[in-house]
XYZ file of C-alpha atoms in Angstrom:
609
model
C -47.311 -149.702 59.046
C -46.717 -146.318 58.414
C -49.273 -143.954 57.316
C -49.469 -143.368 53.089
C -49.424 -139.348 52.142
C -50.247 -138.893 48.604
C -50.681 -135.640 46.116
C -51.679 -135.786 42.366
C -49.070 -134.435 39.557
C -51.262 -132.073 37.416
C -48.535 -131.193 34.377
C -49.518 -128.251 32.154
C -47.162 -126.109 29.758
C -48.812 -123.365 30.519
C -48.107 -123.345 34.424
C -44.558 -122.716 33.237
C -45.045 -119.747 31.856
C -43.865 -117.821 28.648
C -40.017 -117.196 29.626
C -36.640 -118.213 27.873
C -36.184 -121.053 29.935
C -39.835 -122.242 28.795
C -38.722 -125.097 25.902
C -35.630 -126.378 28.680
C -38.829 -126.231 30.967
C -40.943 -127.935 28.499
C -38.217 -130.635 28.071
C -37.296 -131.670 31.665
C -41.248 -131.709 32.754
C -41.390 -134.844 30.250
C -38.496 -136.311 31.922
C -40.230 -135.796 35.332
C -43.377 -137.099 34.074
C -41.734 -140.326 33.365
C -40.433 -140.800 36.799
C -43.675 -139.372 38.511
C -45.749 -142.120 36.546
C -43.227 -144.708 37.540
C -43.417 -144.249 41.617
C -47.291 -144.238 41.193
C -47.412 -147.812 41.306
C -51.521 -148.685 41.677
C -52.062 -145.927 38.691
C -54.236 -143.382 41.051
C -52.093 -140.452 39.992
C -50.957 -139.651 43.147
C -47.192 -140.474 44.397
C -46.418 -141.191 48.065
C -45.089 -137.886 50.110
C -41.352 -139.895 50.794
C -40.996 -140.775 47.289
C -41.734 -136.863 46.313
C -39.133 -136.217 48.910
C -36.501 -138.763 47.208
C -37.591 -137.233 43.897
C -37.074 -133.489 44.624
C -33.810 -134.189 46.471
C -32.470 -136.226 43.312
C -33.914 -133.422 40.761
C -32.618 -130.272 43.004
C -28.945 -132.734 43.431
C -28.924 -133.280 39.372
C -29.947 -129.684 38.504
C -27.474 -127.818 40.733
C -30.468 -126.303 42.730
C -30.282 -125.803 46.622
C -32.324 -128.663 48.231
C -35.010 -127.059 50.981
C -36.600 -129.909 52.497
C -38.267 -127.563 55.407
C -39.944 -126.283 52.079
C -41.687 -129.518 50.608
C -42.859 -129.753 54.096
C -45.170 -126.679 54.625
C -45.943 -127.224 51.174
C -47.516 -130.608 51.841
C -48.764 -129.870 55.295
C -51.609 -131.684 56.947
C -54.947 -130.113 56.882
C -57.264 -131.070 59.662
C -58.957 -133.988 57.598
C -55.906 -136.407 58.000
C -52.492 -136.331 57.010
C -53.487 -136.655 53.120
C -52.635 -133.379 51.194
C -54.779 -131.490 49.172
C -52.407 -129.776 46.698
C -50.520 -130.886 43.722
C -46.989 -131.084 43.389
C -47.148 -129.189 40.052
C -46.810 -125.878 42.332
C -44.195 -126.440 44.550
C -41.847 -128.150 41.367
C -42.096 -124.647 39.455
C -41.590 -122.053 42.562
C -38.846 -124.298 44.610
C -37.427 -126.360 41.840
C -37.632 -125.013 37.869
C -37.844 -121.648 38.886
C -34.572 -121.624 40.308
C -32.808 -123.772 37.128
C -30.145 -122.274 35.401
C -28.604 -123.758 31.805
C -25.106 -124.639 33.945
C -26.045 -128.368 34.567
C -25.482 -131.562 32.745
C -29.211 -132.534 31.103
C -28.383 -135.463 29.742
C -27.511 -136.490 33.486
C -30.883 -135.419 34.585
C -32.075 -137.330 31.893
C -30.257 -140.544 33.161
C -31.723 -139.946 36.745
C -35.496 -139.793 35.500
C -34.457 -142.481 33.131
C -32.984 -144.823 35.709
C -36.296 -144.427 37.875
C -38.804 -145.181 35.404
C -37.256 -147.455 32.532
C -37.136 -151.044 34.563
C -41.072 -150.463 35.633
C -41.758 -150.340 31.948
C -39.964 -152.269 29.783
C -37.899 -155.702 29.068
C -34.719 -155.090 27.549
C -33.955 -158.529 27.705
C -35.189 -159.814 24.329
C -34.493 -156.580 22.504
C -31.621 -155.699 19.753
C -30.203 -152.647 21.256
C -28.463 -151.887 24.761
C -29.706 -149.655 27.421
C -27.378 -146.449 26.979
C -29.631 -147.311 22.934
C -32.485 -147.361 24.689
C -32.188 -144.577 26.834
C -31.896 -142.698 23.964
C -34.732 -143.417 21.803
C -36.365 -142.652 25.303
C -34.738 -138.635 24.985
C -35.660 -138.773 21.318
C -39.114 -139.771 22.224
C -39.053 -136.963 24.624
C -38.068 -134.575 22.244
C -40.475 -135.388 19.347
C -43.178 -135.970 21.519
C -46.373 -133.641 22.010
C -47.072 -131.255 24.469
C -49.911 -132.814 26.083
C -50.387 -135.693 29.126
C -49.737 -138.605 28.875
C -47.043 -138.088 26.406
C -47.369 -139.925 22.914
C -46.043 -139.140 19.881
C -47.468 -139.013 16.421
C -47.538 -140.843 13.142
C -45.362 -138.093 11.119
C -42.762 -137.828 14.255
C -42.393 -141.481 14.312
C -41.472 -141.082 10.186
C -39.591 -138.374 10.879
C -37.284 -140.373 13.445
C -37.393 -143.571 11.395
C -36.177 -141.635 8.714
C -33.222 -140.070 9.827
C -32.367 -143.774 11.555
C -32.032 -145.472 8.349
C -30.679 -142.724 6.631
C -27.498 -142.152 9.487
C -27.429 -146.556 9.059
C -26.972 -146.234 5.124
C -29.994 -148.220 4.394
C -33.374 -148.087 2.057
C -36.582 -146.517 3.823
C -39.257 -148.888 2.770
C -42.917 -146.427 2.494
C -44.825 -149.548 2.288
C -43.996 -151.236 5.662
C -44.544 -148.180 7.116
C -47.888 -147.859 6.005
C -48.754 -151.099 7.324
C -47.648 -150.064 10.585
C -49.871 -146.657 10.381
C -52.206 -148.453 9.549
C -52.329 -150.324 12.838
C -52.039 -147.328 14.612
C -55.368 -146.004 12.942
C -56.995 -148.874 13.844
C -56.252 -149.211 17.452
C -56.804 -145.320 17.660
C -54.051 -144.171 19.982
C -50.655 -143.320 19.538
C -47.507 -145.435 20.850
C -45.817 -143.989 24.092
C -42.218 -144.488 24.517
C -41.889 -147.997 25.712
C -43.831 -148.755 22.738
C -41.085 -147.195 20.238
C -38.537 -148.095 22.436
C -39.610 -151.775 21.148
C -40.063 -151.059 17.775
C -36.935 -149.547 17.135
C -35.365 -152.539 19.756
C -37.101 -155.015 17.456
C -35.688 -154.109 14.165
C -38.441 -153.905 12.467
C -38.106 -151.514 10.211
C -34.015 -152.260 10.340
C -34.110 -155.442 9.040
C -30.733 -156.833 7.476
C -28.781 -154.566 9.581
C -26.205 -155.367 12.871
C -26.960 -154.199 16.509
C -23.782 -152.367 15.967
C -24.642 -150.394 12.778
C -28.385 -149.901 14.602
C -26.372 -148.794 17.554
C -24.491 -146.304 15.604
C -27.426 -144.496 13.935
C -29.357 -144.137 17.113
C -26.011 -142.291 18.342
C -25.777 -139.883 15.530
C -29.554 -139.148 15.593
C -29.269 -138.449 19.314
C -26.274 -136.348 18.963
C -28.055 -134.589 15.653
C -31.333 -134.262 17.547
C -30.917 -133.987 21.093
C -27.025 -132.673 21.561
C -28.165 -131.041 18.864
C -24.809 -131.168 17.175
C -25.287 -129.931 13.620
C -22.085 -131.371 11.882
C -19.394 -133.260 13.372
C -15.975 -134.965 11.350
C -12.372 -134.825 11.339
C -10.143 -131.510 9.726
C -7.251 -130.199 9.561
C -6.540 -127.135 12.470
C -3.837 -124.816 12.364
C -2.423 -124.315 15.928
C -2.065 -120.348 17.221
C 1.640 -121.087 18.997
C 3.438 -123.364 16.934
C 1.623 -123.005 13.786
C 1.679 -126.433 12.885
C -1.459 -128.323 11.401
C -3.551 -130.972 13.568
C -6.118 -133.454 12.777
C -9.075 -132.594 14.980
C -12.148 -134.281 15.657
C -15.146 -131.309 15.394
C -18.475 -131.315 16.819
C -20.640 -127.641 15.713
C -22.883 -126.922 18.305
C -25.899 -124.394 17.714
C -23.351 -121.862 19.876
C -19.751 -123.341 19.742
C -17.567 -125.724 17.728
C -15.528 -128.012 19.901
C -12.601 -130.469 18.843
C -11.100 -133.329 20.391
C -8.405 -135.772 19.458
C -10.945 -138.592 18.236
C -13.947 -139.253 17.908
C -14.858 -141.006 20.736
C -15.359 -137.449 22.436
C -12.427 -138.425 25.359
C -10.043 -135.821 25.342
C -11.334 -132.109 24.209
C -8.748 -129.750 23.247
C -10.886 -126.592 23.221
C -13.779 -124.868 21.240
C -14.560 -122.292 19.479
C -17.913 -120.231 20.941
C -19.940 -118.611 18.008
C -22.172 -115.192 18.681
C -23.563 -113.116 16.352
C -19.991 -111.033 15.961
C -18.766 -114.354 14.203
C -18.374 -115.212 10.819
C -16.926 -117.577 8.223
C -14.822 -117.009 5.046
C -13.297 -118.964 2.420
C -9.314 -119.227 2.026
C -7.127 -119.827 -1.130
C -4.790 -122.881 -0.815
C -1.211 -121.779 1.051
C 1.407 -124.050 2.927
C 0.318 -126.879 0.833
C -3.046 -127.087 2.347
C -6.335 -127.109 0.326
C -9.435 -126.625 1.024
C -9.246 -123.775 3.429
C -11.624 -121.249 5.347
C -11.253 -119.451 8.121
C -13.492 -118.864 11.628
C -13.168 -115.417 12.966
C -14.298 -114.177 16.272
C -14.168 -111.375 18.870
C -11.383 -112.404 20.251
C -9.153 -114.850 17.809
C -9.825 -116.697 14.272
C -8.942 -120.491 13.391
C -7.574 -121.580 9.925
C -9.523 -124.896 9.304
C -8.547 -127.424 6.038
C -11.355 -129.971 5.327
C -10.534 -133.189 3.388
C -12.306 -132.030 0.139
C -14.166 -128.520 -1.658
C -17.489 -130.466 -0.717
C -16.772 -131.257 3.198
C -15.906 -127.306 3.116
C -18.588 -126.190 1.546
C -20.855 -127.598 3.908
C -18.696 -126.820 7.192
C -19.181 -122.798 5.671
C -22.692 -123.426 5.708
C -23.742 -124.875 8.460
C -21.281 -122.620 10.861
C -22.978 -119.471 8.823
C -26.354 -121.026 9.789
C -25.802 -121.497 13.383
C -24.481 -117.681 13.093
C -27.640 -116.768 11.452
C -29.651 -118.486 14.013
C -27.668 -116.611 16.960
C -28.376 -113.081 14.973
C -31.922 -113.832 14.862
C -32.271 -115.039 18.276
C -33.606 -118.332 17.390
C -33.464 -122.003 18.626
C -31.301 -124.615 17.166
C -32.497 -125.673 13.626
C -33.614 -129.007 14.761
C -35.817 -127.345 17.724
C -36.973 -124.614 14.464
C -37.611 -127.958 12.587
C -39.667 -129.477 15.449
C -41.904 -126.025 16.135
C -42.409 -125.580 12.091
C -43.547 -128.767 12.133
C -45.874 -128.643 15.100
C -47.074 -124.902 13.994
C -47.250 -126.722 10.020
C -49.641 -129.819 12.057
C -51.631 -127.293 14.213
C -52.883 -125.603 10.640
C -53.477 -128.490 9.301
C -55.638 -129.231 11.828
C -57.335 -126.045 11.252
C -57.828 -126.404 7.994
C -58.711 -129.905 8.491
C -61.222 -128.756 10.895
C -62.553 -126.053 8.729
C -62.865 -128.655 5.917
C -65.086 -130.801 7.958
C -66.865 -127.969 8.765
C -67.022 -126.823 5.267
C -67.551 -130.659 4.135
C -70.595 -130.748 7.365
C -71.754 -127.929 5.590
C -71.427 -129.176 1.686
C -73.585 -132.714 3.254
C -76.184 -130.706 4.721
C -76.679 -128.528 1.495
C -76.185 -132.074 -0.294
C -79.305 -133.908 2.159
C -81.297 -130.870 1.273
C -80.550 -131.238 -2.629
C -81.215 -134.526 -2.183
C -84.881 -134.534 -0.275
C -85.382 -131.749 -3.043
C -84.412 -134.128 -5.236
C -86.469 -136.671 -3.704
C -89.592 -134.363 -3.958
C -88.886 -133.406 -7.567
C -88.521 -137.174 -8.163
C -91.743 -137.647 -6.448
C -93.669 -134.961 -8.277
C -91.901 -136.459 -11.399
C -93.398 -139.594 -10.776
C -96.840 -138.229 -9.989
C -96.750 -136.528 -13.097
C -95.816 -139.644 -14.787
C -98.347 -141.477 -13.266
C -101.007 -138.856 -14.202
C -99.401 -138.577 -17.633
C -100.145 -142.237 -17.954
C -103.251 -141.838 -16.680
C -103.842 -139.405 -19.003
C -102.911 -141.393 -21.749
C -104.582 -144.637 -20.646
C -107.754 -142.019 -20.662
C -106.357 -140.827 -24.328
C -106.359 -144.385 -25.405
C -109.595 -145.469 -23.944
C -111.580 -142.190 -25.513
C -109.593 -143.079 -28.404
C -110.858 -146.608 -29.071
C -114.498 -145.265 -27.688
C -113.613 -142.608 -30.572
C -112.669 -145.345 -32.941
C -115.905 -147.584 -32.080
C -118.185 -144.679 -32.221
C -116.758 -143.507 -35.940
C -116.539 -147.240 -37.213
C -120.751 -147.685 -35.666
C -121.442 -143.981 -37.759
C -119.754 -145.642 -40.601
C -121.868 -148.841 -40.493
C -124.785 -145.994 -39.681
C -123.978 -144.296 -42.867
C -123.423 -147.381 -45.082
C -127.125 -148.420 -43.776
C -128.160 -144.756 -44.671
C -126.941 -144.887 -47.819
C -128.388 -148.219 -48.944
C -131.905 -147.061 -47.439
C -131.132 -143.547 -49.479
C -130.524 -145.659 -52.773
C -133.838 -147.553 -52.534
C -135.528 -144.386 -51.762
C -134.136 -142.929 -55.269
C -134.983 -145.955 -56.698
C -138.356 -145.486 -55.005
C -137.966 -141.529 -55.931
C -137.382 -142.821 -59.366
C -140.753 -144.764 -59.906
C -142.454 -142.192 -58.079
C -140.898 -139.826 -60.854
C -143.132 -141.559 -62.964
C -145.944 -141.510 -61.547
C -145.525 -137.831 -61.238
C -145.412 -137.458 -65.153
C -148.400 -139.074 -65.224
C -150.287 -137.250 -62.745
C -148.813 -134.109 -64.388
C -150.183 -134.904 -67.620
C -153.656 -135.339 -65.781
C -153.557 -132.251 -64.122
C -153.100 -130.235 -67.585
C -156.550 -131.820 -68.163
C -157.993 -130.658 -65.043
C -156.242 -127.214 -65.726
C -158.838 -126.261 -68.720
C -161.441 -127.172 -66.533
C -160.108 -125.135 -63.649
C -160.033 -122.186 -65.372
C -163.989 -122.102 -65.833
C -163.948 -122.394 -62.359
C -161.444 -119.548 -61.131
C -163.520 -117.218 -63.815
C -166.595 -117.813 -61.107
C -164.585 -117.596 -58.369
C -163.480 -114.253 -59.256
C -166.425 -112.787 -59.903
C -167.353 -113.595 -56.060
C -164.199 -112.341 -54.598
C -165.086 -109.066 -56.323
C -168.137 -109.434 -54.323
C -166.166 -109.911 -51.448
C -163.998 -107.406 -51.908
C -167.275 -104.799 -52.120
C -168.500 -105.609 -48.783
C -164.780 -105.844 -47.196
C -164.571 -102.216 -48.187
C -167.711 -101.490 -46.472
C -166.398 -102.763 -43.260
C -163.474 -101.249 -43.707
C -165.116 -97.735 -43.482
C -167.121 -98.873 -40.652
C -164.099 -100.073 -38.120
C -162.662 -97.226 -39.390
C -165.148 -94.844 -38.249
C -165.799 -97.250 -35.047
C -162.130 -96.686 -34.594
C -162.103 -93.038 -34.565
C -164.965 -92.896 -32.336
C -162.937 -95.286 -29.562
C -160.212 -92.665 -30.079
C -162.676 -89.866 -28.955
C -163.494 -91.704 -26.155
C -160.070 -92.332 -24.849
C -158.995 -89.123 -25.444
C -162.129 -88.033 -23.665
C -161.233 -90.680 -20.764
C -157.474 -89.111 -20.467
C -159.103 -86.057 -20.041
C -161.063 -87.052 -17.362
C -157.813 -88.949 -15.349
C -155.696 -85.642 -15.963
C -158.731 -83.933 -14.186
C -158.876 -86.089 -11.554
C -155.368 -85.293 -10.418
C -156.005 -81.830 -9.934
C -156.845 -79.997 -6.837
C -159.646 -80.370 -4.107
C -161.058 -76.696 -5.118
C -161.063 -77.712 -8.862
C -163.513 -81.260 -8.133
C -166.605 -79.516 -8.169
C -166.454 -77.702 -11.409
C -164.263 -80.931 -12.847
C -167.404 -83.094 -12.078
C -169.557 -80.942 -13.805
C -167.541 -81.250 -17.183
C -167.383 -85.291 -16.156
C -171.170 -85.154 -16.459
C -171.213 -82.845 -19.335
C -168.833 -85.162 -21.151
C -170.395 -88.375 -19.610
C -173.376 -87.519 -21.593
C -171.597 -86.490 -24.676
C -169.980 -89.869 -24.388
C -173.707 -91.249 -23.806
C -174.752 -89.874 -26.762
C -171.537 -91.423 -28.426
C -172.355 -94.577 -27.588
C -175.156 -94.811 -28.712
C -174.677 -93.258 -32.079
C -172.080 -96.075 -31.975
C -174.520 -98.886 -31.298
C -175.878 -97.546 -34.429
C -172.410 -98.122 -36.095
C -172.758 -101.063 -34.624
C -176.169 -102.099 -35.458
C -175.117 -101.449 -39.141
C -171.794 -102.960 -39.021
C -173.682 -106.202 -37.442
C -175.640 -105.998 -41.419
C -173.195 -105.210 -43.455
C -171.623 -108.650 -42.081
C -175.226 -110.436 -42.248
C -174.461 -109.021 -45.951
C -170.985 -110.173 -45.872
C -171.994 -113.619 -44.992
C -174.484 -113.823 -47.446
C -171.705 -113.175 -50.005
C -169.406 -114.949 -48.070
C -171.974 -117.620 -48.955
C -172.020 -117.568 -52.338
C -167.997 -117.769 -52.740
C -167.712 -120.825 -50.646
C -170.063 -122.059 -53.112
C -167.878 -120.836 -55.953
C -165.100 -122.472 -54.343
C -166.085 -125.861 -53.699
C -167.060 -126.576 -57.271
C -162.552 -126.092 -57.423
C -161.704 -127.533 -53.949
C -160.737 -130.919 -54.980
C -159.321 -129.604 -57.841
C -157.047 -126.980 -55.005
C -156.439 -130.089 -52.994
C -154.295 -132.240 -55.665
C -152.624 -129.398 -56.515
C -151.225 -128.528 -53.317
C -150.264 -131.425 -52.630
C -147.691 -131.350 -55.669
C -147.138 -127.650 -55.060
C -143.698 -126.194 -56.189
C -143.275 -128.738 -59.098
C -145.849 -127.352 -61.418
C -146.615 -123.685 -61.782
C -150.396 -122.787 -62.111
C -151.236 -120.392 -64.657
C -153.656 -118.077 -63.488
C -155.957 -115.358 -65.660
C -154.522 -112.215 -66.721
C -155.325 -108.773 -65.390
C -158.684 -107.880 -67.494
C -158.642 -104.602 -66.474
C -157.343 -101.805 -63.826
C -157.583 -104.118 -60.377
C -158.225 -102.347 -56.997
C -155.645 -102.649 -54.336
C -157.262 -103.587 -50.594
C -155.505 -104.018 -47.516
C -155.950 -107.629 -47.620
C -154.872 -107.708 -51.778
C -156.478 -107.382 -54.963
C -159.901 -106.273 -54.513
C -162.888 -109.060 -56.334
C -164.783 -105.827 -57.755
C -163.713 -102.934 -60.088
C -164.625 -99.662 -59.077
C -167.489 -99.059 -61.022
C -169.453 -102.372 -59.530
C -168.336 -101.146 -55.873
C -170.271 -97.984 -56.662
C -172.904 -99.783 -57.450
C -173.044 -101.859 -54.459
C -172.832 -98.756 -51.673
C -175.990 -97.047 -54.178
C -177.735 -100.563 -53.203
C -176.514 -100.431 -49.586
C -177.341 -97.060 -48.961
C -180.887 -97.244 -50.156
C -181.286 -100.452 -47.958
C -179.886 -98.554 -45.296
C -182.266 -95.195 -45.852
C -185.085 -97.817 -45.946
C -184.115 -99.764 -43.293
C -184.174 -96.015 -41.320
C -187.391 -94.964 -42.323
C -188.865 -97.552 -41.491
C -187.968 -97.599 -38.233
């Protein structure tokens, strides 16, 4: 058995490199990638060193590129771990393969060899509507529409894109709803279909229901030759020959650089072409020799008289050779490749802004959770303050019906109150009565009164005698206590003086002490007499308690009904003395007489003694 040498395929635009070959190189790596996936047979992603050989020999063959098989072998030389290679074959394909392609090969022939190596692996053509040559070219379409990325797929709008243009080259109805359906699948398996998997669902007609293999046959071959030969506009006119000058039916095909015509359609026999730069250009031509519809291609080096079959036809031969002339000016690919990269660019910003929307939408959700727990917390605090509000209220209601009891218990209080007040007026009332009656009593006892109040005056003036007596005594006691205190703040102030002044300070104490001696006891005199003129007061004192009891029972009743009847007392007989403690009992003339009589007690009283 001999021994297996493998190496992995890594495939990466970018290892290409930005040149003008980079969409050719772009397009034949996917072909390549299709028959690299088909010799790796267990799926490891690594392809035997002989079939690489095979491979790059076929590739450099197809591709018109000297064949250096010296090459592949240093590049896949064994290291000193086995005879297992360490490198991809990525590396040697761009420096000894697509570095050295040049645009004079046939592609769709490469396509055919990368096709013929892969397609039986992959798919059954036996139950299938459409041939292989059909086949194979849904397989270039695929490879043309497809992404950019490993393992090749293609996407939902390419797929629409393609099924579009199928139905419209077969003349039938695109149905938006089936299609749907089938995107719908898609979404939910969550991949996109590789090219085995189209290959099958254009193969089993289902989205070409009604039609023939032939008429399914024929719009796959004008959507390959519109998409991948890339042939803008193709149909049969009128040419005008440059030696004979004699008009020819031609079959034209307008490239995005030339314009070739052949006898028929079937693309046999070519008869030449006309190669377009940016020099070129297209103009109309009024009718002549009986031909209509004329206009005229003129380059560099000749022009060509062209008659299409109608003003329409012409008008859109004009445009379509003036936009392939536009395209060479500009420097830009064909317009289906433009199509393709406006589409891709138009997808990638979507994307972006898709991406940014999410973001946006991440950020809108997480402003919208914290509304919402704000929410939440409002709604909370709402409800707290509901429930405290009905707290509040239950509260209300319950100091409300404690209100309620309390005024309708004062009411009963006050209905109680003013029963008990109406018996008492009706009480008041008899009492009222009674009260006449005692009234008209007490103007009996009022004559009789009088007799009384005459004594009793006569002993307040008495009374009033000896109160002025007393008077004059605390006054002169109080003058003397003056004396002394003044005399006793005289001594403190001395006091606080200096050591030196004691001495002579103490002898004024003694001097005053016995001034004060003397005081005193000219104030125990005071006192002595004060102590009889109250044995005196008593005596009188005496006598008007006497006075007064004859009219104390009489006082007594009276008081009791005091404020409702108005005692009438005697008139003023005569100019009344005023005493500190009110009218005086005696006129002035008997208080004279009563200090003669004290005073000659008292001189008796003194010499006696």
């Amino acid at each position: 058995m001999s021994v297996r040498k493998s190496c992995s395929f890594t495939l990466t635009s970018s290892a290409l490199g930005a040149t003008n070959m980079g969409l050719l190189r772009d397009e034949l790596l996917k072909s390549i990638w299709h028959a690299f996936t088909a010799l790796d047979v267990d799926q490891s992603g690594k392809v035997s060193k002989s079939q690489l050989k095979v491979l790059s020999h076929n590739l450099c063959t197809v591709m018109k590129v000297p064949h250096d098989p010296v090459a592949l072998e240093e590049h896949f030389k064994d290291d000193d771990e086995g005879p297992v290679s360490n490198q991809g074959y990525m590396p040697y394909l761009n420096r000894f393969i697509l570095d050295k392609v040049r645009d004079n090969f046939d592609i769709l022939e490469f396509n055919n060899v990368c096709w013929t190596l892969c397609f039986k692996k992959n798919i059954n053509m036996s139950h299938l509507l459409i041939s292989n040559d059909d086949a194979f070219k849904v397989w270039c379409i695929f490879n043309f529409l497809s992404e950019d990325r490993y393992p090749l797929v293609i996407i939902t709008e390419e797929i629409e894109y393609f099924l579009r243009k199928l139905m419209e080259a077969m003349g039938g109805i695109w149905n938006q709803e089936r299609f749907d359906d089938y995107k719908l699948m898609l979404n939910r398996k969550q991949q996109c279909p590789s090219a085995w998997e189209l290959i099958e669902l254009v193969g089993m007609g289902h989205f070409s229901k009604g039609m023939n293999r032939q008429t399914l046959s024929m719009g796959i071959s004008e959507v390959f030759q519109e998409l991948i030969l890339d042939v803008l506009r193709q149909g049969y006119m009128m040419k005008k020959g440059h030696k004979r000058k004699n008009w020819t039916e031609r079959w034209f095909v307008l490239g995005p650089n030339s314009m070739s015509y052949y006898v028929s359609e079937d693309l046999t026999d070519k008869k030449g072409e006309i190669l377009l730069d940016r020099n070129c250009c297209v103009e109309s031509l009024p009718d002549k020799e009986g031909k209509k519809c004329l206009f005229i291609v003129k380059c560099s080096d000749k022009s060509f008289e062209i008659s299409a079959s109608d003003k329409k036809r012409k008008q859109e031969w004009i445009q379509a050779i003036q936009t392939c002339i536009q395209l060479l000016r500009l420097g830009l690919p064909s317009p289906h490749r433009e199509a393709r990269l406006r589409r891709r660019e138009l997808r990638q910003k979507q994307q972006a802004e898709k991406g940014e929307l999410e973001e946006r939408m991440r950020l809108l959700q997480i402003a919208n959770e914290n509304k919402h727990r704000q929410l939440e917390s409002m709604t909370k605090k709402l409800e707290e303050a509901v429930a405290t509000a009905t707290l509040e209220e239950q509260r209300r209601k319950q100091t409300q019906t404690d209100l309620q009891d309390r005024y309708r218990t004062d009411l009963e209080r006050e209905k109680m109150v003013r029963q008990q007040m109406e018996e008492q007026v009706a009480q008041k009332s008899s009492e009222l009565e009674q009260y006449l009656q005692r009234v008209r009593e007490l103007e009996d006892m009022y004559h009789r009164l009088e007799d009384a109040l005459e004594d009793e005056r006569q002993a307040r003036q008495d009374e009033e005698t000896m109160r002025k007596l007393q008077t004059r005594l605390l006054e002169e006691e109080s003058a003397k206590r003056a004396e002394l205190e003044q005399i006793h703040l005289q001594q403190q102030r001395a006091i606080s003086q200096t050591q030196a002044e004691k001495q002579e300070l103490e002898n004024d104490r003694l001097a005053k002490e016995m001034v004060l001696q003397a005081a005193m006891l000219q104030l125990e005199s005071l006192e002595r007499e004060r102590h009889g003129a109250l044995e005196q007061y008593e005596e009188v004192r005496m006598k008007l308690e006497q006075a007064a009891n004859k009219t104390k029972s009489w006082k007594d009743k009276v008081a009791k009904h005091e404020g409702l009847v108005r005692l009438i007392q005697p008139g003023d007989k005569g100019p009344q003395r005023m005493t500190n403690w009110g009218p005086a009992a005696f006129t002035d003339t008997e208080l004279d007489l009563r200090k003669k009589s004290w005073q000659e007690r008292k001189n008796h009283n003194q010499s006696s003694q």
